[in-house]
CSV table of C-alpha atoms and ligand atoms in Angstrom, one decimal:
chain,number,residue,atom,x,y,z
A,17,UNK,CA,12.7,-20.3,-12.5
A,18,UNK,CA,11.0,-18.7,-15.5
A,19,UNK,CA,13.3,-16.9,-18.0
A,20,UNK,CA,12.8,-13.2,-18.3
A,21,UNK,CA,10.2,-12.3,-21.0
A,22,UNK,CA,11.5,-10.9,-24.3
A,23,UNK,CA,12.4,-7.2,-23.7
A,24,UNK,CA,10.5,-6.0,-26.8
A,25,UNK,CA,7.3,-7.5,-25.3
A,26,UNK,CA,7.8,-5.7,-22.0
A,27,UNK,CA,8.3,-2.4,-23.9
A,28,UNK,CA,5.3,-2.9,-26.1
A,29,UNK,CA,3.1,-3.7,-23.2
A,30,UNK,CA,4.5,-0.7,-21.2
A,31,UNK,CA,3.8,1.6,-24.2
A,32,UNK,CA,0.3,0.3,-24.6
A,33,UNK,CA,-0.5,0.8,-20.9
A,34,UNK,CA,1.0,4.3,-21.1
A,35,UNK,CA,-1.3,5.1,-24.0
A,36,UNK,CA,-4.2,4.1,-21.8
A,37,UNK,CA,-3.3,6.4,-18.9
A,38,UNK,CA,-6.0,9.1,-18.6
A,39,UNK,CA,-5.0,12.8,-19.2
A,40,UNK,CA,-5.0,14.8,-16.0
A,41,UNK,CA,-7.0,17.5,-17.7
A,42,UNK,CA,-10.1,15.4,-16.9
A,43,UNK,CA,-9.4,15.9,-13.2
A,44,UNK,CA,-8.9,19.6,-12.5
A,45,UNK,CA,-8.5,19.0,-8.7
A,46,UNK,CA,-5.8,16.5,-9.4
A,47,UNK,CA,-3.7,19.0,-11.2
A,48,UNK,CA,-3.8,21.1,-8.0
A,49,UNK,CA,-2.6,18.2,-5.9
A,50,UNK,CA,0.1,17.4,-8.4
A,51,UNK,CA,1.4,20.9,-8.2
A,52,UNK,CA,1.7,20.6,-4.4
A,53,UNK,CA,3.5,17.3,-4.8
A,54,UNK,CA,5.8,18.9,-7.4
A,55,UNK,CA,6.6,21.7,-5.0
A,56,UNK,CA,7.4,19.2,-2.3
A,57,UNK,CA,9.6,17.0,-4.5
A,58,UNK,CA,11.8,19.9,-5.6
A,59,UNK,CA,13.4,20.7,-2.3
A,60,UNK,CA,14.4,18.3,0.4
A,61,UNK,CA,14.2,20.9,3.2
A,62,UNK,CA,10.8,22.1,2.1
A,63,UNK,CA,9.6,18.6,1.9
A,64,UNK,CA,10.8,17.9,5.5
A,65,UNK,CA,9.1,21.0,6.7
A,66,UNK,CA,5.8,20.1,5.1
A,67,UNK,CA,5.9,16.6,6.4
A,68,UNK,CA,6.6,17.8,9.9
A,69,UNK,CA,3.6,20.1,9.5
A,70,UNK,CA,1.2,17.4,8.3
A,71,UNK,CA,2.4,15.3,11.3
A,72,UNK,CA,1.5,18.0,13.9
A,73,UNK,CA,-1.9,19.0,12.4
A,74,UNK,CA,-3.8,16.5,14.6
A,75,UNK,CA,-2.2,18.1,17.7
A,76,UNK,CA,-3.0,21.7,16.9
A,77,UNK,CA,-5.5,23.5,19.1
A,78,UNK,CA,-6.9,26.1,16.7
A,79,UNK,CA,-6.2,27.9,13.4
A,80,UNK,CA,-3.8,30.3,15.0
A,81,UNK,CA,-1.8,27.4,16.4
A,82,UNK,CA,-1.8,25.7,13.1
A,83,UNK,CA,-0.5,28.8,11.3
A,84,UNK,CA,2.2,29.3,13.9
A,85,UNK,CA,3.4,25.7,13.3
A,86,UNK,CA,3.3,26.1,9.6
A,87,UNK,CA,5.3,29.3,9.6
A,88,UNK,CA,7.7,27.9,12.2
A,89,UNK,CA,8.6,24.9,10.0
A,90,UNK,CA,8.8,27.1,6.9
A,91,UNK,CA,11.1,29.5,8.7
A,92,UNK,CA,13.7,26.8,8.6
A,93,UNK,CA,13.6,26.4,4.8
A,94,UNK,CA,16.2,28.7,3.2
A,95,UNK,CA,14.8,29.1,-0.3
A,96,UNK,CA,11.1,29.5,-0.2
A,97,UNK,CA,9.1,29.5,-3.4
A,98,UNK,CA,6.9,32.7,-3.8
A,99,UNK,CA,3.6,31.1,-2.5
A,100,UNK,CA,5.3,30.2,0.7
A,101,UNK,CA,6.8,33.7,1.1
A,102,UNK,CA,3.1,34.9,1.0
A,103,UNK,CA,2.3,32.4,3.7
A,104,UNK,CA,5.1,33.7,5.9
A,105,UNK,CA,3.9,37.3,5.5
A,106,UNK,CA,0.3,36.2,6.4
A,107,UNK,CA,1.7,34.5,9.6
A,108,UNK,CA,2.8,37.9,10.9
A,109,UNK,CA,-0.7,39.1,11.9
A,110,UNK,CA,-3.5,37.5,13.9
A,111,UNK,CA,-6.0,37.8,11.1
A,112,UNK,CA,-3.5,36.5,8.6
A,113,UNK,CA,-2.8,33.5,10.8
A,114,UNK,CA,-6.5,32.6,11.0
A,115,UNK,CA,-6.8,32.7,7.2
A,116,UNK,CA,-3.5,30.8,6.8
A,117,UNK,CA,-4.6,28.2,9.4
A,118,UNK,CA,-7.9,27.7,7.7
A,119,UNK,CA,-6.3,27.4,4.3
A,120,UNK,CA,-3.7,24.9,5.4
A,121,UNK,CA,-6.2,22.8,7.4
A,122,UNK,CA,-8.4,22.6,4.2
A,123,UNK,CA,-5.3,21.8,2.2
A,124,UNK,CA,-4.2,18.9,4.4
A,125,UNK,CA,-7.8,17.6,4.5
A,126,UNK,CA,-8.1,17.8,0.7
A,127,UNK,CA,-4.8,15.9,0.4
A,128,UNK,CA,-6.0,13.3,2.9
A,129,UNK,CA,-9.2,12.8,0.9
A,130,UNK,CA,-7.2,11.9,-2.1
A,131,UNK,CA,-5.7,8.9,-0.1
A,132,UNK,CA,-8.5,8.0,2.4
A,133,UNK,CA,-11.8,7.0,0.9
A,134,UNK,CA,-14.1,7.7,3.9
A,135,UNK,CA,-14.1,8.0,7.6
A,136,UNK,CA,-16.1,4.8,8.0
A,137,UNK,CA,-16.6,1.8,5.7
A,138,UNK,CA,-20.2,3.0,5.3
A,139,UNK,CA,-19.0,6.4,4.1
A,140,UNK,CA,-16.8,4.6,1.6
A,141,UNK,CA,-19.7,2.7,0.0
A,142,UNK,CA,-20.1,5.1,-2.9
A,143,UNK,CA,-16.4,4.8,-3.8
A,144,UNK,CA,-16.3,1.0,-3.5
A,145,UNK,CA,-19.4,0.7,-5.7
A,146,UNK,CA,-18.1,3.1,-8.3
A,147,UNK,CA,-14.8,1.3,-8.6
A,148,UNK,CA,-16.6,-2.1,-8.9
A,149,UNK,CA,-18.8,-0.7,-11.7
A,150,UNK,CA,-15.6,0.5,-13.4
A,151,UNK,CA,-14.2,-3.0,-13.3
A,152,UNK,CA,-11.9,-2.4,-10.3
A,153,UNK,CA,-11.8,-4.5,-7.1
A,154,UNK,CA,-10.7,-3.1,-3.7
A,155,UNK,CA,-9.0,-4.1,-0.5
A,156,UNK,CA,-10.2,-2.0,2.4
A,157,UNK,CA,-7.7,-1.0,5.1
A,158,UNK,CA,-8.9,0.4,8.5
A,159,UNK,CA,-6.6,3.2,9.6
A,160,UNK,CA,-5.9,3.7,13.3
A,161,UNK,CA,-3.4,5.0,15.7
A,162,UNK,CA,-0.7,2.8,17.2
A,163,UNK,CA,-2.0,0.0,19.3
A,164,UNK,CA,-0.5,0.3,22.8
A,165,UNK,CA,-3.1,-1.5,25.0
A,166,UNK,CA,-5.1,-4.7,24.8
A,167,UNK,CA,-8.3,-2.6,24.7
A,168,UNK,CA,-7.1,-0.8,21.5
A,169,UNK,CA,-6.2,-4.1,19.9
A,170,UNK,CA,-9.7,-5.4,20.8
A,171,UNK,CA,-11.2,-2.3,19.3
A,172,UNK,CA,-9.3,-2.6,16.1
A,173,UNK,CA,-10.3,-6.3,15.8
A,174,UNK,CA,-14.0,-5.3,16.4
A,175,UNK,CA,-13.8,-2.6,13.7
A,176,UNK,CA,-12.4,-5.2,11.3
A,177,UNK,CA,-15.1,-7.6,12.2
A,178,UNK,CA,-17.8,-5.0,11.5
A,179,UNK,CA,-16.0,-4.0,8.3
A,180,UNK,CA,-16.3,-7.5,7.0
A,181,UNK,CA,-20.0,-7.4,7.5
A,182,UNK,CA,-20.2,-3.9,5.9
A,183,UNK,CA,-18.2,-5.1,2.9
A,184,UNK,CA,-20.5,-8.1,2.5
A,185,UNK,CA,-23.5,-5.7,2.5
A,186,UNK,CA,-22.0,-3.5,-0.2
A,187,UNK,CA,-20.7,-6.2,-2.5
A,188,UNK,CA,-23.5,-8.7,-2.3
A,189,UNK,CA,-25.8,-6.2,-4.1
A,190,UNK,CA,-23.4,-5.4,-6.9
A,191,UNK,CA,-23.7,-6.8,-10.5
A,192,UNK,CA,-21.4,-9.6,-11.7
A,193,UNK,CA,-17.9,-8.6,-12.9
A,194,UNK,CA,-16.6,-12.0,-14.2
A,195,UNK,CA,-13.0,-10.6,-14.7
A,196,UNK,CA,-12.8,-9.7,-11.0
A,197,UNK,CA,-14.4,-12.8,-9.6
A,198,UNK,CA,-12.5,-15.8,-10.9
A,199,UNK,CA,-9.2,-16.9,-12.4
A,200,UNK,CA,-8.0,-20.3,-13.7
A,201,UNK,CA,-7.9,-21.6,-10.1
A,202,UNK,CA,-11.4,-20.8,-9.0
A,203,UNK,CA,-13.5,-18.1,-7.4
A,204,UNK,CA,-12.0,-14.9,-6.1
A,205,UNK,CA,-14.0,-13.2,-3.2
A,206,UNK,CA,-15.5,-9.8,-3.9
A,207,UNK,CA,-15.0,-8.6,-0.3
A,208,UNK,CA,-11.3,-8.0,0.6
A,209,UNK,CA,-10.0,-6.6,3.8
A,210,UNK,CA,-6.3,-5.8,4.7
A,211,UNK,CA,-5.3,-6.0,8.3
A,212,UNK,CA,-2.1,-5.2,10.3
A,213,UNK,CA,-0.8,-7.5,12.9
A,214,UNK,CA,0.8,-4.6,14.8
A,215,UNK,CA,-2.8,-3.3,15.3
A,216,UNK,CA,-4.0,-6.6,16.6
A,217,UNK,CA,-1.6,-6.7,19.5
A,218,UNK,CA,0.4,-4.2,21.6
A,219,UNK,CA,3.1,-6.8,22.2
A,220,UNK,CA,4.6,-7.2,18.7
A,221,UNK,CA,8.3,-6.6,19.6
A,222,UNK,CA,11.5,-7.9,17.9
A,223,UNK,CA,13.0,-9.1,21.2
A,224,UNK,CA,9.9,-11.3,22.1
A,225,UNK,CA,8.3,-12.4,18.8
A,226,UNK,CA,6.5,-15.4,20.4
A,227,UNK,CA,4.7,-13.1,22.9
A,228,UNK,CA,3.4,-10.9,20.1
A,229,UNK,CA,2.3,-13.8,18.0
A,230,UNK,CA,0.5,-15.5,21.0
A,231,UNK,CA,-1.3,-12.3,21.8
A,232,UNK,CA,-2.4,-11.5,18.2
A,233,UNK,CA,-3.4,-15.1,17.3
A,234,UNK,CA,-6.9,-15.2,18.9
A,235,UNK,CA,-7.9,-11.9,17.3
A,236,UNK,CA,-6.6,-12.9,13.9
A,237,UNK,CA,-8.2,-16.3,14.2
A,238,UNK,CA,-11.5,-14.7,15.0
A,239,UNK,CA,-11.2,-12.5,11.9
A,240,UNK,CA,-10.3,-15.5,9.7
A,241,UNK,CA,-13.4,-17.3,11.0
A,242,UNK,CA,-15.6,-14.3,10.3
A,243,UNK,CA,-14.0,-13.8,6.8
A,244,UNK,CA,-14.9,-17.4,6.0
A,245,UNK,CA,-18.5,-16.9,7.2
A,246,UNK,CA,-19.1,-13.9,5.0
A,247,UNK,CA,-17.0,-15.3,2.1
A,248,UNK,CA,-14.4,-12.5,2.3
A,249,UNK,CA,-10.6,-12.5,1.6
A,250,UNK,CA,-8.4,-11.5,4.5
A,251,UNK,CA,-5.0,-10.0,3.6
A,252,UNK,CA,-2.3,-9.5,6.2
A,253,UNK,CA,-0.1,-6.5,5.4
A,254,UNK,CA,3.7,-6.5,6.1
A,255,UNK,CA,5.3,-3.8,8.1
A,256,UNK,CA,8.9,-3.1,9.2
A,257,UNK,CA,11.6,-5.8,9.1
A,258,UNK,CA,11.7,-6.3,12.8
A,259,UNK,CA,8.2,-7.8,12.8
A,260,UNK,CA,8.6,-9.6,9.4
A,261,UNK,CA,9.4,-13.1,10.9
A,262,UNK,CA,6.7,-13.0,13.5
A,263,UNK,CA,4.0,-11.9,11.0
A,264,UNK,CA,4.9,-14.5,8.4
A,265,UNK,CA,5.1,-17.3,11.0
A,266,UNK,CA,1.8,-16.2,12.6
A,267,UNK,CA,0.0,-16.2,9.2
A,268,UNK,CA,1.4,-19.5,8.0
A,269,UNK,CA,0.8,-21.2,11.4
A,270,UNK,CA,-2.9,-20.1,11.6
A,271,UNK,CA,-3.6,-21.0,8.0
A,272,UNK,CA,-2.1,-24.5,8.7
A,273,UNK,CA,-4.8,-25.1,11.3
A,274,UNK,CA,-7.4,-27.7,10.1
A,275,UNK,CA,-10.3,-25.4,10.6
A,276,UNK,CA,-9.0,-23.1,7.9
A,277,UNK,CA,-8.3,-25.7,5.3
A,278,UNK,CA,-11.4,-24.8,3.3
A,279,UNK,CA,-11.3,-21.1,3.8
A,280,UNK,CA,-11.2,-18.2,4.0
A,281,UNK,CA,-9.1,-17.0,1.1
A,282,UNK,CA,-6.1,-15.3,2.6
A,283,UNK,CA,-2.8,-13.8,1.8
A,284,UNK,CA,0.4,-12.1,2.9
A,285,UNK,CA,3.0,-9.7,1.6
A,286,UNK,CA,6.5,-10.2,0.2
A,287,UNK,CA,8.8,-7.2,0.2
A,288,UNK,CA,11.3,-7.2,-2.7
A,289,UNK,CA,13.6,-4.5,-1.2
A,290,UNK,CA,14.7,-7.1,1.4
A,291,UNK,CA,17.9,-8.8,0.4
A,292,UNK,CA,16.7,-12.1,1.8
A,293,UNK,CA,13.3,-12.0,0.1
A,294,UNK,CA,14.2,-14.8,-2.4
A,295,UNK,CA,14.6,-17.2,0.5
A,296,UNK,CA,11.3,-16.1,2.0
A,297,UNK,CA,9.6,-16.5,-1.4
A,298,UNK,CA,10.9,-20.1,-1.5
A,299,UNK,CA,9.7,-20.8,2.0
A,300,UNK,CA,6.2,-19.4,1.3
A,301,UNK,CA,5.9,-21.3,-2.0
A,302,UNK,CA,7.0,-24.6,-0.4
A,303,UNK,CA,4.4,-24.0,2.4
A,304,UNK,CA,1.6,-23.1,0.0
A,305,UNK,CA,2.4,-26.2,-2.3
A,306,UNK,CA,2.2,-28.5,0.7
A,307,UNK,CA,-0.7,-26.9,2.6
A,308,UNK,CA,-3.4,-28.3,0.5
A,309,UNK,CA,-5.7,-25.4,1.2
A,310,UNK,CA,-8.8,-24.9,-0.9
A,311,UNK,CA,-7.8,-21.4,-1.9
A,312,UNK,CA,-4.3,-20.6,-3.3
A,313,UNK,CA,-2.4,-18.3,-0.9
A,314,UNK,CA,-2.4,-14.8,-2.4
A,315,UNK,CA,1.1,-13.3,-2.3
A,316,UNK,CA,1.1,-9.5,-2.7
A,317,UNK,CA,4.5,-8.6,-4.1
A,318,UNK,CA,5.6,-5.1,-3.1
A,319,UNK,CA,9.0,-3.3,-3.0
A,320,UNK,CA,8.5,-2.2,0.6
A,321,UNK,CA,7.2,1.0,2.2
A,322,UNK,CA,9.7,1.3,5.1
A,323,UNK,CA,12.9,1.9,3.2
A,324,UNK,CA,14.1,5.1,5.0
A,325,UNK,CA,13.2,3.6,8.3
A,326,UNK,CA,15.2,0.3,7.6
A,327,UNK,CA,18.3,2.2,6.4
A,328,UNK,CA,18.3,4.6,9.4
A,329,UNK,CA,17.6,1.8,11.9
A,330,UNK,CA,20.5,-0.4,10.6
A,331,UNK,CA,22.9,2.6,10.6
A,332,UNK,CA,22.0,3.4,14.1
A,333,UNK,CA,22.9,-0.1,15.3
A,334,UNK,CA,25.9,-0.5,13.0
A,335,UNK,CA,24.1,-3.4,11.2
A,336,UNK,CA,24.2,-4.3,7.6
A,337,UNK,CA,21.0,-2.9,6.1
A,338,UNK,CA,18.4,-5.6,5.4
A,339,UNK,CA,17.2,-3.7,2.4
A,340,UNK,CA,19.0,-3.1,-0.9
A,341,UNK,CA,20.5,0.4,-1.1
A,342,UNK,CA,20.5,0.8,-4.8
A,343,UNK,CA,17.0,1.3,-6.2
A,344,UNK,CA,17.7,-0.8,-9.4
A,345,UNK,CA,18.5,-3.8,-7.2
A,346,UNK,CA,15.0,-3.6,-5.6
A,347,UNK,CA,13.5,-3.3,-9.1
A,348,UNK,CA,15.5,-6.2,-10.5
A,349,UNK,CA,14.7,-8.4,-7.5
A,350,UNK,CA,11.0,-7.4,-7.9
A,351,UNK,CA,11.1,-8.8,-11.5
A,352,UNK,CA,12.8,-12.0,-10.4
A,353,UNK,CA,10.3,-12.5,-7.6
A,354,UNK,CA,7.4,-11.8,-10.0
A,355,UNK,CA,8.6,-14.7,-12.2
A,356,UNK,CA,9.2,-16.9,-9.2
A,357,UNK,CA,5.6,-16.4,-8.1
A,358,UNK,CA,4.2,-16.8,-11.6
A,359,UNK,CA,6.0,-20.1,-11.8
A,360,UNK,CA,4.2,-21.3,-8.7
A,361,UNK,CA,0.7,-20.1,-9.8
A,362,UNK,CA,-1.9,-22.5,-8.5
A,363,UNK,CA,-0.2,-22.9,-5.2
A,364,UNK,CA,-0.1,-19.1,-4.9
A,365,UNK,CA,-2.0,-16.3,-6.6
A,366,UNK,CA,0.5,-13.5,-7.4
A,367,UNK,CA,-0.7,-10.0,-6.8
A,368,UNK,CA,1.7,-7.5,-8.3
A,369,UNK,CA,1.4,-4.2,-6.2
A,370,UNK,CA,3.4,-1.4,-7.9
A,371,UNK,CA,2.8,1.9,-9.6
A,372,UNK,CA,5.9,1.4,-11.7
A,373,UNK,CA,4.9,0.9,-15.3
A,374,UNK,CA,8.1,-1.0,-16.0
A,375,UNK,CA,7.5,-3.5,-13.1
A,376,UNK,CA,3.9,-3.9,-14.1
A,377,UNK,CA,4.6,-4.3,-17.9
A,378,UNK,CA,7.3,-6.9,-17.0
A,379,UNK,CA,4.7,-8.9,-15.0
A,380,UNK,CA,2.1,-8.8,-17.8
A,381,UNK,CA,4.8,-10.0,-20.3
A,382,UNK,CA,6.1,-12.7,-18.1
A,383,UNK,CA,2.6,-14.1,-17.5
A,384,UNK,CA,1.9,-14.1,-21.2
A,385,UNK,CA,5.2,-15.7,-21.9
A,386,UNK,CA,4.1,-18.9,-20.1
A,387,UNK,CA,0.8,-18.9,-22.0
A,388,UNK,CA,-1.2,-18.0,-18.9
A,389,UNK,CA,-4.4,-15.9,-19.3
A,390,UNK,CA,-4.1,-12.3,-18.2
A,391,UNK,CA,-6.6,-12.9,-15.5
A,392,UNK,CA,-4.3,-15.2,-13.6
A,393,UNK,CA,-2.3,-12.3,-12.3
A,394,UNK,CA,-3.7,-9.5,-10.2
A,395,UNK,CA,-2.4,-5.9,-10.2
A,396,UNK,CA,-2.8,-3.8,-7.1
A,397,UNK,CA,-2.5,0.0,-6.7
A,398,UNK,CA,-2.9,2.5,-3.8
A,399,UNK,CA,-5.9,4.8,-3.8
A,400,UNK,CA,-4.6,8.3,-4.6
A,401,UNK,CA,-1.2,7.3,-6.0
A,402,UNK,CA,-2.2,4.7,-8.5
A,403,UNK,CA,-5.5,6.1,-9.8
A,404,UNK,CA,-4.3,6.7,-13.4
A,405,UNK,CA,-2.6,3.3,-13.6
A,406,UNK,CA,-5.7,1.6,-12.2
A,407,UNK,CA,-7.7,3.1,-15.0
A,408,UNK,CA,-5.2,2.1,-17.6
A,409,UNK,CA,-5.1,-1.5,-16.3
A,410,UNK,CA,-8.9,-1.8,-16.2
A,411,UNK,CA,-9.1,-0.3,-19.7
A,412,UNK,CA,-6.8,-3.0,-21.0
A,413,UNK,CA,-8.8,-5.8,-19.5
A,414,UNK,CA,-6.4,-6.6,-16.7
A,415,UNK,CA,-7.5,-7.5,-13.2
A,416,UNK,CA,-6.9,-4.7,-10.8
A,417,UNK,CA,-7.6,-4.1,-7.2
A,418,UNK,CA,-7.2,-0.7,-5.4
A,419,UNK,CA,-6.1,-0.6,-1.8
A,420,UNK,CA,-8.5,1.8,-0.1
A,421,UNK,CA,-7.7,3.2,3.4
A,422,UNK,CA,-10.7,4.1,5.5
A,423,UNK,CA,-10.7,6.1,8.7
A,424,UNK,CA,-10.5,9.3,10.5
A,425,UNK,CA,-8.5,11.9,8.6
A,426,UNK,CA,-6.7,13.0,11.7
A,427,UNK,CA,-5.8,9.5,12.8
A,428,UNK,CA,-4.8,8.8,9.3
A,429,UNK,CA,-2.1,11.4,9.2
A,430,UNK,CA,0.8,9.0,9.7
A,431,UNK,CA,-0.5,7.1,6.7
A,432,UNK,CA,-0.8,10.3,4.7
A,433,UNK,CA,2.8,11.3,5.5
A,434,UNK,CA,4.1,7.9,4.4
A,435,UNK,CA,2.2,8.2,1.1
A,436,UNK,CA,3.5,11.7,0.5
A,437,UNK,CA,7.0,10.6,1.3
A,438,UNK,CA,6.7,7.8,-1.2
A,439,UNK,CA,5.3,10.0,-3.9
A,440,UNK,CA,7.9,12.7,-3.5
A,441,UNK,CA,11.1,10.6,-2.9
A,442,UNK,CA,13.4,11.5,-5.7
A,443,UNK,CA,14.0,7.9,-6.8
A,444,UNK,CA,10.4,6.9,-7.0
A,445,UNK,CA,8.9,6.0,-10.4
A,446,UNK,CA,6.0,8.4,-9.8
A,447,UNK,CA,8.3,11.4,-9.2
A,448,UNK,CA,10.3,10.5,-12.3
A,449,UNK,CA,7.1,10.2,-14.3
A,450,UNK,CA,5.9,13.6,-13.0
A,451,UNK,CA,9.2,15.2,-13.9
A,452,UNK,CA,8.4,14.4,-17.5
A,453,UNK,CA,11.0,11.6,-18.1
A,454,UNK,CA,10.6,9.9,-21.5
A,455,UNK,CA,8.7,6.7,-21.9
A,456,UNK,CA,11.9,4.9,-23.0
A,457,UNK,CA,13.6,6.0,-19.8
A,458,UNK,CA,10.6,5.0,-17.7
A,459,UNK,CA,10.4,1.6,-19.3
A,460,UNK,CA,14.1,0.8,-19.4
A,461,UNK,CA,15.2,-2.5,-17.8
A,462,UNK,CA,16.5,-1.8,-14.3
B,24,FAD,C1,-1.7,-2.2,-3.1
B,24,FAD,C2,-0.5,-2.0,-2.4
B,24,FAD,C3,-0.3,-2.5,-1.1
B,24,FAD,C4,0.9,-2.3,-0.5
B,24,FAD,N1,1.1,-3.0,0.7
B,24,FAD,C5,2.3,-2.9,1.3
B,24,FAD,C6,2.6,-3.6,2.5
B,24,FAD,O1,1.8,-4.4,3.0
B,24,FAD,N2,3.9,-3.5,3.1
B,24,FAD,C7,4.8,-2.7,2.5
B,24,FAD,O2,6.0,-2.6,3.0
B,24,FAD,N3,4.6,-1.9,1.4
B,24,FAD,C8,3.3,-2.0,0.8
B,24,FAD,N4,3.1,-1.3,-0.3
B,24,FAD,C9,4.0,-0.2,-0.7
B,24,FAD,C10,5.1,-0.6,-1.6
B,24,FAD,O3,6.0,-1.4,-0.8
B,24,FAD,C11,5.9,0.5,-2.3
B,24,FAD,O4,6.4,1.3,-1.3
B,24,FAD,C12,5.2,1.4,-3.2
B,24,FAD,O5,4.3,0.7,-4.0
B,24,FAD,C13,6.3,2.0,-4.2
B,24,FAD,O6,6.8,1.0,-5.1
B,24,FAD,P1,6.6,1.1,-6.6
B,24,FAD,O7,7.0,-0.1,-7.3
B,24,FAD,O8,5.1,1.5,-6.8
B,24,FAD,O9,7.4,2.4,-7.1
B,24,FAD,P2,9.0,2.5,-7.4
B,24,FAD,O10,9.1,4.0,-7.5
B,24,FAD,O11,9.4,1.7,-8.6
B,24,FAD,O12,9.7,2.0,-6.2
B,24,FAD,C14,9.9,2.7,-5.0
B,24,FAD,C15,10.4,1.7,-4.0
B,24,FAD,O13,11.7,1.3,-4.3
B,24,FAD,C16,12.4,1.0,-3.1
B,24,FAD,N5,13.6,1.9,-3.0
B,24,FAD,C17,13.6,3.3,-3.1
B,24,FAD,N6,14.8,3.8,-3.0
B,24,FAD,C18,15.6,2.7,-3.0
B,24,FAD,C19,17.1,2.6,-2.9
B,24,FAD,N7,17.9,3.6,-2.9
B,24,FAD,N8,17.6,1.3,-2.9
B,24,FAD,C20,16.8,0.2,-2.9
B,24,FAD,N9,15.4,0.3,-2.9
B,24,FAD,C21,14.8,1.5,-3.0
B,24,FAD,C22,11.4,1.3,-1.9
B,24,FAD,O14,10.8,0.1,-1.6
B,24,FAD,C23,10.4,2.3,-2.6
B,24,FAD,O15,9.2,2.2,-1.9
B,24,FAD,C24,1.9,-1.5,-1.0
B,24,FAD,C25,1.7,-0.9,-2.3
B,24,FAD,C26,0.6,-1.2,-3.0
B,24,FAD,C27,0.4,-0.6,-4.3
């Protein structure tokens, strides 16, 4: 495996990227959001109350109902900051509740808009075009509710099918952006759609993985065919650990089929918080090296979005947790896996998905240390959380793609809560950055 890049190089790249981060003064609304995030990150009970509130918004009948829920949750928080004391007082009268309900509904919607780029792919056109013009690619993700029937799985597959057409319409008209459209190994599609296997079948269960795979396969195969027709990249997201094996097997099995040898470009996700992820990386790389596909397999490296869920689930069953329990271990493993993927470039295309400046700077330095051009590694960020980093990466001429959720704001609530949880968890890089930690501390080796 590649050696770690020289530490001074990582630090110099990290500092340079930090210098390219935009000042939040240019985005007055962003400061408002950041204050709300700050408030939530200060107090665990307040955070829990706000998340429970965001979660029930879709189920509330009217403004009065919304305000009653909000004050009910806040009532359980012992030390309420002054703005929330005001909210509690408003909740005492009917008129106050209407005003509070309207304000909180607007607040949640405003937050949701930060993370969700439009209700339909068509609504998102302006954002996708704007990003492309700024030198940023995208991967569109269609939000939906949990798939519990075959009809819902069919509907999700149909929406993905249409989205591929929609993306093709948007991107075929846009001007050339050579940095986003090729690396040393060939062309990179402009259109990029991320899909979830759990939305393509109601049968994805840990006790019967084969059934879930069998049921999802025809829908995923149809999407792969359509992606090939329109020249799009199809990316399969990774979810919780109990579906990891089934999702990985399904993707590799379908991509091994003869009809997909020449396309489409496709990819999957490797989660560095999993203790056994180095073994999975080896398996994926061995598969990709032997597959002989026309497009290298894109491997999006993430830390993993289901940390709390995995820890609780393992504790409940008395199992050893499948995820690292010390943050630095996930960070170190992320760096080791970054080097493992860079070493296999050509068979795979590494996509480093992180908002952590240290993790990103390490990847840039490791890629340069093997003499590879910057364009051979892709960086990915989430819309709403990684906007500043996205701008800095593009400003420094690096290849960056922003993951853009599209969908109904109400149905997207589960997604919103997950993003808020990530942003305000005390150990997250973004929370540390927001708390004013020094650049030396932020860039220190894990
Ligand atoms: C473009 C994009 C696509 C993504 N797609 C997926 C996907 O398909 N599947 C998926 O699971 N995630 C996905 N994620 C989310 C990702 O897994 C991370 O949750 C998120 O990016 C935060 O990691 P970070 O490196 O940005 O931040 P950091 O703050 O450096 O890391 C936070 C992460 O560290 C880990 N962590 C936190 N506390 C501990 C602890 N005590 N011990 C060990 N580890 C800990 C968790 O994974 C947590 O999310 C995606 C992220 C991006 C940017």
